[in-house]
PDB file of C-alpha atoms in Angstrom:
ATOM      1  CA  MET A 607      86.393  77.122  81.878  1.00 43.00           C
ATOM      2  CA  ARG A 608      84.140  76.344  84.728  1.00 43.00           C
ATOM      3  CA  ARG A 609      82.342  78.910  86.914  1.00 44.00           C
ATOM      4  CA  ALA A 610      81.321  78.433  90.491  1.00 44.00           C
ATOM      5  CA  ALA A 611      77.738  78.687  91.624  1.00 41.00           C
ATOM      6  CA  GLY A 612      76.646  81.290  89.104  1.00 36.00           C
ATOM      7  CA  LYS A 613      79.388  83.622  89.915  1.00 39.00           C
ATOM      8  CA  ALA A 614      80.838  85.534  87.013  1.00 36.00           C
ATOM      9  CA  GLY A 615      84.573  85.127  86.892  1.00 38.00           C
ATOM     10  CA  ARG A 616      87.481  83.846  85.002  1.00 39.00           C
ATOM     11  CA  GLY A 617      91.042  82.568  85.209  1.00 41.00           C
ATOM     12  CA  ILE A 618      93.713  83.740  82.896  1.00 46.00           C
ATOM     13  CA  PRO A 619      92.962  85.969  81.036  1.00 43.00           C
ATOM     14  CA  LEU A 620      90.325  87.203  83.542  1.00 43.00           C
ATOM     15  CA  LEU A 621      86.802  87.762  82.182  1.00 36.00           C
ATOM     16  CA  LEU A 622      84.840  90.983  83.136  1.00 33.00           C
ATOM     17  CA  ALA A 623      83.148  90.684  86.555  1.00 35.00           C
ATOM     18  CA  ALA A 624      80.581  92.945  87.636  1.00 35.00           C
ATOM     19  CA  LEU A 625      81.483  95.961  89.945  1.00 35.00           C
ATOM     20  CA  MET A 626      80.843  95.009  93.546  1.00 36.00           C
ATOM     21  CA  PRO A 627      79.322  97.341  96.083  1.00 38.00           C
ATOM     22  CA  VAL A 628      81.921  98.297  98.630  1.00 39.00           C
ATOM     23  CA  THR A 629      81.498  99.249 102.299  1.00 44.00           C
ATOM     24  CA  ALA A 630      84.862 100.883 102.998  1.00 51.00           C
ATOM     25  CA  ALA A 631      86.530 100.501 106.389  1.00 53.00           C
ATOM     26  CA  ALA A 632      89.115 102.695 108.019  1.00 51.00           C
ATOM     27  CA  SER A 633      92.407 100.963 108.693  1.00 53.00           C
ATOM     28  CA  SER A 634      94.967 101.436 111.535  1.00 53.00           C
ATOM     29  CA  ASP A 635      97.347 103.476 109.297  1.00 59.00           C
ATOM     30  CA  GLY A 636      94.539 105.974 108.466  1.00 66.00           C
ATOM     31  CA  THR A 637      93.808 104.729 104.946  1.00 83.00           C
ATOM     32  CA  THR A 638      90.566 103.302 103.816  1.00 95.00           C
ATOM     33  CA  ASN A 639      90.209  99.596 103.019  1.00 98.00           C
ATOM     34  CA  LEU A 640      88.380  99.336  99.744  1.00 98.00           C
ATOM     35  CA  ALA A 641      88.204  95.576  99.569  1.00 98.00           C
ATOM     36  CA  PRO A 642      84.626  94.183  99.608  1.00 98.00           C
ATOM     37  CA  ASN A 643      83.967  91.929 102.516  1.00 98.00           C
ATOM     38  CA  PRO A 644      87.691  91.941 103.456  1.00 98.00           C
ATOM     39  CA  GLY A 645      87.443  89.267 106.210  1.00 98.00           C
ATOM     40  CA  PHE A 646      84.972  87.057 104.304  1.00 99.00           C
ATOM     41  CA  GLU A 647      82.551  87.403 107.193  1.00 98.00           C
ATOM     42  CA  THR A 648      79.398  87.958 105.044  1.00 98.00           C
ATOM     43  CA  ALA A 649      78.200  85.120 102.946  1.00 98.00           C
ATOM     44  CA  ASP A 650      76.684  85.692  99.500  1.00 98.00           C
ATOM     45  CA  ALA A 651      72.880  85.893  99.446  1.00 97.00           C
ATOM     46  CA  ASN A 652      72.527  83.460  96.631  1.00 96.00           C
ATOM     47  CA  ASN A 653      75.173  80.836  97.872  1.00 96.00           C
ATOM     48  CA  ARG A 654      75.895  80.818 101.427  1.00 97.00           C
ATOM     49  CA  LEU A 655      79.155  78.895 100.872  1.00 97.00           C
ATOM     50  CA  LEU A 656      80.779  81.724  98.992  1.00 98.00           C
ATOM     51  CA  PRO A 657      81.689  85.375 100.260  1.00 98.00           C
ATOM     52  CA  GLU A 658      79.691  88.394  99.199  1.00 98.00           C
ATOM     53  CA  GLY A 659      81.564  90.884  97.058  1.00 98.00           C
ATOM     54  CA  TRP A 660      83.886  88.226  95.416  1.00 98.00           C
ATOM     55  CA  CYS A 661      83.689  86.143  92.323  1.00 98.00           C
ATOM     56  CA  THR A 662      85.250  82.651  92.061  1.00 98.00           C
ATOM     57  CA  PHE A 663      86.679  81.190  88.813  1.00 98.00           C
ATOM     58  CA  SER A 664      88.497  78.057  87.685  1.00 98.00           C
ATOM     59  CA  ILE A 665      90.068  76.526  84.553  1.00 97.00           C
ATOM     60  CA  GLY A 666      90.556  72.913  83.849  1.00 95.00           C
ATOM     61  CA  ALA A 667      88.301  71.540  86.707  1.00 95.00           C
ATOM     62  CA  ASP A 668      85.456  72.496  89.010  1.00 96.00           C
ATOM     63  CA  CYS A 669      86.281  75.374  91.507  1.00 96.00           C
ATOM     64  CA  ASP A 670      86.676  74.260  95.085  1.00 97.00           C
ATOM     65  CA  ILE A 671      86.489  77.368  97.256  1.00 98.00           C
ATOM     66  CA  ARG A 672      84.261  78.145 100.182  1.00 98.00           C
ATOM     67  CA  LEU A 673      83.751  79.960 103.461  1.00 99.00           C
ATOM     68  CA  TYR A 674      85.452  78.289 106.420  1.00 98.00           C
ATOM     69  CA  SER A 675      84.749  78.847 110.187  1.00 97.00           C
ATOM     70  CA  ARG A 676      87.297  76.686 111.900  1.00 97.00           C
ATOM     71  CA  GLU A 677      90.229  79.035 111.397  1.00 98.00           C
ATOM     72  CA  SER A 678      90.531  82.667 110.867  1.00 98.00           C
ATOM     73  CA  LEU A 679      92.998  85.549 111.410  1.00 98.00           C
ATOM     74  CA  GLU A 680      90.240  87.957 112.411  1.00 92.00           C
ATOM     75  CA  GLY A 681      86.509  87.539 112.933  1.00 96.00           C
ATOM     76  CA  THR A 682      84.919  84.213 112.616  1.00 98.00           C
ATOM     77  CA  ARG A 683      85.567  83.227 108.877  1.00 98.00           C
ATOM     78  CA  SER A 684      88.246  82.765 106.435  1.00 99.00           C
ATOM     79  CA  LEU A 685      88.228  81.564 102.812  1.00 99.00           C
ATOM     80  CA  ARG A 686      89.241  77.893 102.199  1.00 98.00           C
ATOM     81  CA  ILE A 687      90.836  76.984  98.944  1.00 98.00           C
ATOM     82  CA  ASN A 688      90.938  73.141  98.363  1.00 96.00           C
ATOM     83  CA  MET A 689      93.644  72.620  95.815  1.00 95.00           C
ATOM     84  CA  ILE A 690      92.634  70.852  92.671  1.00 94.00           C
ATOM     85  CA  PRO A 691      94.642  67.645  92.286  1.00 92.00           C
ATOM     86  CA  ARG A 692      95.151  68.083  88.589  1.00 93.00           C
ATOM     87  CA  VAL A 693      98.250  69.532  86.851  1.00 94.00           C
ATOM     88  CA  GLY A 694      97.400  72.781  85.066  1.00 95.00           C
ATOM     89  CA  ALA A 695      94.219  73.545  86.937  1.00 96.00           C
ATOM     90  CA  VAL A 696      93.699  77.095  88.024  1.00 98.00           C
ATOM     91  CA  GLN A 697      91.243  78.587  90.468  1.00 98.00           C
ATOM     92  CA  GLY A 698      90.855  81.789  92.507  1.00 98.00           C
ATOM     93  CA  VAL A 699      88.810  84.686  93.652  1.00 99.00           C
ATOM     94  CA  VAL A 700      88.457  88.112  92.214  1.00 99.00           C
ATOM     95  CA  ALA A 701      86.923  91.576  93.108  1.00 99.00           C
ATOM     96  CA  SER A 702      86.432  94.369  90.648  1.00 98.00           C
ATOM     97  CA  LEU A 703      86.641  98.012  91.791  1.00 98.00           C
ATOM     98  CA  PRO A 704      86.651 101.539  90.129  1.00 98.00           C
ATOM     99  CA  VAL A 705      90.006 103.237  90.358  1.00 98.00           C
ATOM    100  CA  GLU A 706      91.046 106.840  90.201  1.00 96.00           C
ATOM    101  CA  PRO A 707      93.578 108.288  87.766  1.00 94.00           C
ATOM    102  CA  LYS A 708      97.071 109.284  89.015  1.00 92.00           C
ATOM    103  CA  THR A 709      96.642 107.036  92.122  1.00 96.00           C
ATOM    104  CA  ARG A 710      98.712 104.298  93.569  1.00 97.00           C
ATOM    105  CA  TYR A 711      97.125 101.177  95.255  1.00 98.00           C
ATOM    106  CA  ASP A 712      98.227  98.545  97.656  1.00 98.00           C
ATOM    107  CA  PHE A 713      96.805  95.029  97.497  1.00 99.00           C
ATOM    108  CA  SER A 714      97.606  92.442 100.212  1.00 99.00           C
ATOM    109  CA  VAL A 715      96.188  89.367 101.845  1.00 99.00           C
ATOM    110  CA  SER A 716      97.122  87.007 104.677  1.00 99.00           C
ATOM    111  CA  ALA A 717      97.398  83.217 104.013  1.00 99.00           C
ATOM    112  CA  LYS A 718      98.394  79.948 105.638  1.00 98.00           C
ATOM    113  CA  ARG A 719      97.867  76.294 105.213  1.00 96.00           C
ATOM    114  CA  ALA A 720      94.989  74.527 106.988  1.00 95.00           C
ATOM    115  CA  ARG A 721      95.890  72.925 110.356  1.00 93.00           C
ATOM    116  CA  ASP A 722      93.764  69.792 109.671  1.00 88.00           C
ATOM    117  CA  VAL A 723      95.479  68.874 106.200  1.00 88.00           C
ATOM    118  CA  LEU A 724      99.153  67.678 106.387  1.00 81.00           C
ATOM    119  CA  SER A 725      99.715  67.908 102.613  1.00 81.00           C
ATOM    120  CA  SER A 726     100.783  71.164 101.228  1.00 80.00           C
ATOM    121  CA  ALA A 727      99.750  70.164  97.619  1.00 83.00           C
ATOM    122  CA  ALA A 728     101.998  70.862  94.555  1.00 86.00           C
ATOM    123  CA  GLY A 729     101.383  74.365  93.391  1.00 95.00           C
ATOM    124  CA  TYR A 730     101.600  78.045  93.998  1.00 97.00           C
ATOM    125  CA  PHE A 731      99.565  81.237  94.200  1.00 98.00           C
ATOM    126  CA  LYS A 732      99.988  84.790  92.986  1.00 99.00           C
ATOM    127  CA  LEU A 733      98.331  88.084  93.702  1.00 99.00           C
ATOM    128  CA  VAL A 734      97.334  89.716  90.366  1.00 99.00           C
ATOM    129  CA  VAL A 735      95.898  93.210  89.524  1.00 99.00           C
ATOM    130  CA  GLU A 736      94.471  93.704  86.086  1.00 99.00           C
ATOM    131  CA  TRP A 737      93.827  97.196  84.866  1.00 99.00           C
ATOM    132  CA  LEU A 738      90.846  97.720  82.485  1.00 99.00           C
ATOM    133  CA  ASP A 739      89.782 100.572  80.302  1.00 98.00           C
ATOM    134  CA  GLU A 740      86.180 101.921  79.868  1.00 97.00           C
ATOM    135  CA  HIS A 741      85.496  99.117  77.396  1.00 98.00           C
ATOM    136  CA  SER A 742      86.518  96.456  79.791  1.00 97.00           C
ATOM    137  CA  GLY A 743      89.602  95.745  77.761  1.00 98.00           C
ATOM    138  CA  GLU A 744      92.839  94.917  79.571  1.00 98.00           C
ATOM    139  CA  ILE A 745      95.567  97.719  79.445  1.00 98.00           C
ATOM    140  CA  THR A 746      98.152  95.928  81.549  1.00 98.00           C
ATOM    141  CA  ARG A 747      98.455  93.834  84.704  1.00 98.00           C
ATOM    142  CA  LYS A 748     100.814  93.323  87.675  1.00 98.00           C
ATOM    143  CA  GLU A 749     101.573  89.938  89.287  1.00 98.00           C
ATOM    144  CA  SER A 750     103.316  89.099  92.457  1.00 98.00           C
ATOM    145  CA  ALA A 751     106.139  86.430  92.402  1.00 98.00           C
ATOM    146  CA  PRO A 752     104.652  82.917  92.761  1.00 98.00           C
ATOM    147  CA  VAL A 753     104.349  81.729  96.428  1.00 98.00           C
ATOM    148  CA  ALA A 754     104.956  78.021  96.734  1.00 96.00           C
ATOM    149  CA  LEU A 755     102.261  76.339  98.809  1.00 95.00           C
ATOM    150  CA  GLY A 756     104.745  74.287 100.741  1.00 93.00           C
ATOM    151  CA  SER A 757     106.289  77.544 102.042  1.00 95.00           C
ATOM    152  CA  LEU A 758     103.212  78.378 103.902  1.00 96.00           C
ATOM    153  CA  SER A 759     102.974  77.602 107.708  1.00 96.00           C
ATOM    154  CA  ARG A 760     100.163  75.528 109.171  1.00 95.00           C
ATOM    155  CA  LYS A 761     100.363  77.583 112.451  1.00 96.00           C
ATOM    156  CA  ARG A 762     100.997  81.062 111.461  1.00 98.00           C
ATOM    157  CA  TRP A 763      99.475  83.450 109.038  1.00 98.00           C
ATOM    158  CA  LYS A 764     101.710  85.290 106.576  1.00 98.00           C
ATOM    159  CA  ARG A 765     101.045  88.562 104.699  1.00 99.00           C
ATOM    160  CA  PHE A 766     101.615  88.927 101.002  1.00 99.00           C
ATOM    161  CA  GLU A 767     101.333  92.090  99.007  1.00 98.00           C
ATOM    162  CA  LEU A 768     101.641  94.098  95.879  1.00 98.00           C
ATOM    163  CA  ARG A 769     102.479  97.785  96.812  1.00 97.00           C
ATOM    164  CA  LYS A 770     102.435 101.146  95.154  1.00 96.00           C
ATOM    165  CA  LEU A 771     100.732 100.118  91.918  1.00 98.00           C
ATOM    166  CA  ARG A 772     100.319 103.069  89.695  1.00 97.00           C
ATOM    167  CA  VAL A 773      97.065 103.419  87.696  1.00 98.00           C
ATOM    168  CA  PRO A 774      97.912 103.400  84.137  1.00 97.00           C
ATOM    169  CA  ARG A 775      96.604 105.921  81.676  1.00 96.00           C
ATOM    170  CA  ARG A 776      92.913 105.087  80.458  1.00 97.00           C
ATOM    171  CA  ALA A 777      92.315 102.666  83.331  1.00 98.00           C
ATOM    172  CA  VAL A 778      88.887 102.947  85.036  1.00 98.00           C
ATOM    173  CA  THR A 779      88.576  99.584  86.660  1.00 98.00           C
ATOM    174  CA  ALA A 780      90.923  97.232  88.418  1.00 99.00           C
ATOM    175  CA  LYS A 781      90.413  93.534  89.103  1.00 99.00           C
ATOM    176  CA  PHE A 782      92.177  92.247  92.143  1.00 99.00           C
ATOM    177  CA  SER A 783      92.495  88.624  92.262  1.00 99.00           C
ATOM    178  CA  VAL A 784      94.354  85.674  94.148  1.00 99.00           C
ATOM    179  CA  GLN A 785      94.964  82.865  91.768  1.00 99.00           C
ATOM    180  CA  PHE A 786      95.969  79.274  92.665  1.00 98.00           C
ATOM    181  CA  PHE A 787      97.915  77.028  90.254  1.00 98.00           C
ATOM    182  CA  SER A 788      98.129  73.181  90.647  1.00 96.00           C
ATOM    183  CA  THR A 789     101.292  71.601  89.466  1.00 94.00           C
ATOM    184  CA  GLY A 790     100.799  68.046  90.900  1.00 90.00           C
ATOM    185  CA  PRO A 791      98.274  65.702  92.446  1.00 86.00           C
ATOM    186  CA  GLY A 792      98.438  66.831  96.055  1.00 82.00           C
ATOM    187  CA  ARG A 793      95.264  67.811  97.937  1.00 86.00           C
ATOM    188  CA  GLY A 794      96.478  70.644 100.163  1.00 92.00           C
ATOM    189  CA  VAL A 795      94.300  73.390 101.660  1.00 96.00           C
ATOM    190  CA  VAL A 796      95.036  77.116 101.715  1.00 97.00           C
ATOM    191  CA  LEU A 797      93.271  79.678 103.821  1.00 98.00           C
ATOM    192  CA  LEU A 798      92.832  83.404 103.006  1.00 99.00           C
ATOM    193  CA  ASP A 799      91.853  86.282 105.307  1.00 99.00           C
ATOM    194  CA  ASP A 800      92.076  89.973 105.883  1.00 98.00           C
ATOM    195  CA  VAL A 801      92.176  91.299 102.315  1.00 99.00           C
ATOM    196  CA  ARG A 802      93.225  94.934 102.064  1.00 98.00           C
ATOM    197  CA  ILE A 803      92.936  97.168  99.009  1.00 99.00           C
ATOM    198  CA  ALA A 804      93.955 100.819  99.618  1.00 98.00           C
ATOM    199  CA  ALA A 805      94.638 103.990  97.651  1.00 96.00           C
ATOM    200  CA  THR A 806      97.981 105.110  99.209  1.00 90.00           C
ATOM    201  CA  TRP A 807      98.978 107.999  97.160  1.00 83.00           C
ATOM    202  CA  LYS A 808      97.191 110.456  94.835  1.00 80.00           C
ATOM    203  CA  GLY A 809      98.973 112.832  92.419  1.00 70.00           C
ATOM    204  CA  ARG A 810      97.758 115.854  90.551  1.00 56.00           C
TER     205      ARG A 810
END
C-alpha cells in the first residue's frame, strides 16, 4: 500500500486514521453537517495540494488526488481524482469521526467528470462507511452500489448517498470514505465536492 504525502490512510481494509477536528456547519434542512472541510476549500497546512481534514490512500499505485480550482459545485475548489491507469488499483479519501449510539447517519457527496478530459476511464467508485469499536477494530461496514465512471456527466454534478445508517452496538468511530477502483488503462478524471455527513435521527 502507498500513502500520499504523509497522510495516514488505507484502502481495503481501511487502516485507522486520526480523528479530525470538525467545524460543524448548519445545512438548509436544519441538520448539522459534520463533514470536515466539506467543500474542500481549505488546504492542508503540511501539503497545500490536499484538503484539510481528509486522508488519502491508495493500493497498487501512487495516489493521484489533489485540490482543483477550475471546477466546483460550490465555493472555489473541488477535489480532483486522476484515475490510476492500472487494473486493480484503488485510491480514495477518508475522514474519521466519533459517532453517537442509537443514532442514524447520512453520508453523501456530489460528483462529475472533469470537463477538460474526454475519457471516462475504466472503473467505478463507492461510498463506504466503516464502524469501529473503542479498540479501532472494525465491527461492520456499509457500502453503496458501485457507480460506473462512464455514467457520470461532464456537464452536471450528481448526488450520491448512503442514508439512515444505524450505528451498530459498540461502535464509537465511523470512517467515511469515497473509494475509486480502476478496471482498465483509461486516464479519466472525477471531481468531488459538497460532502455531507449528518446525524438524522437519535433514539433513546
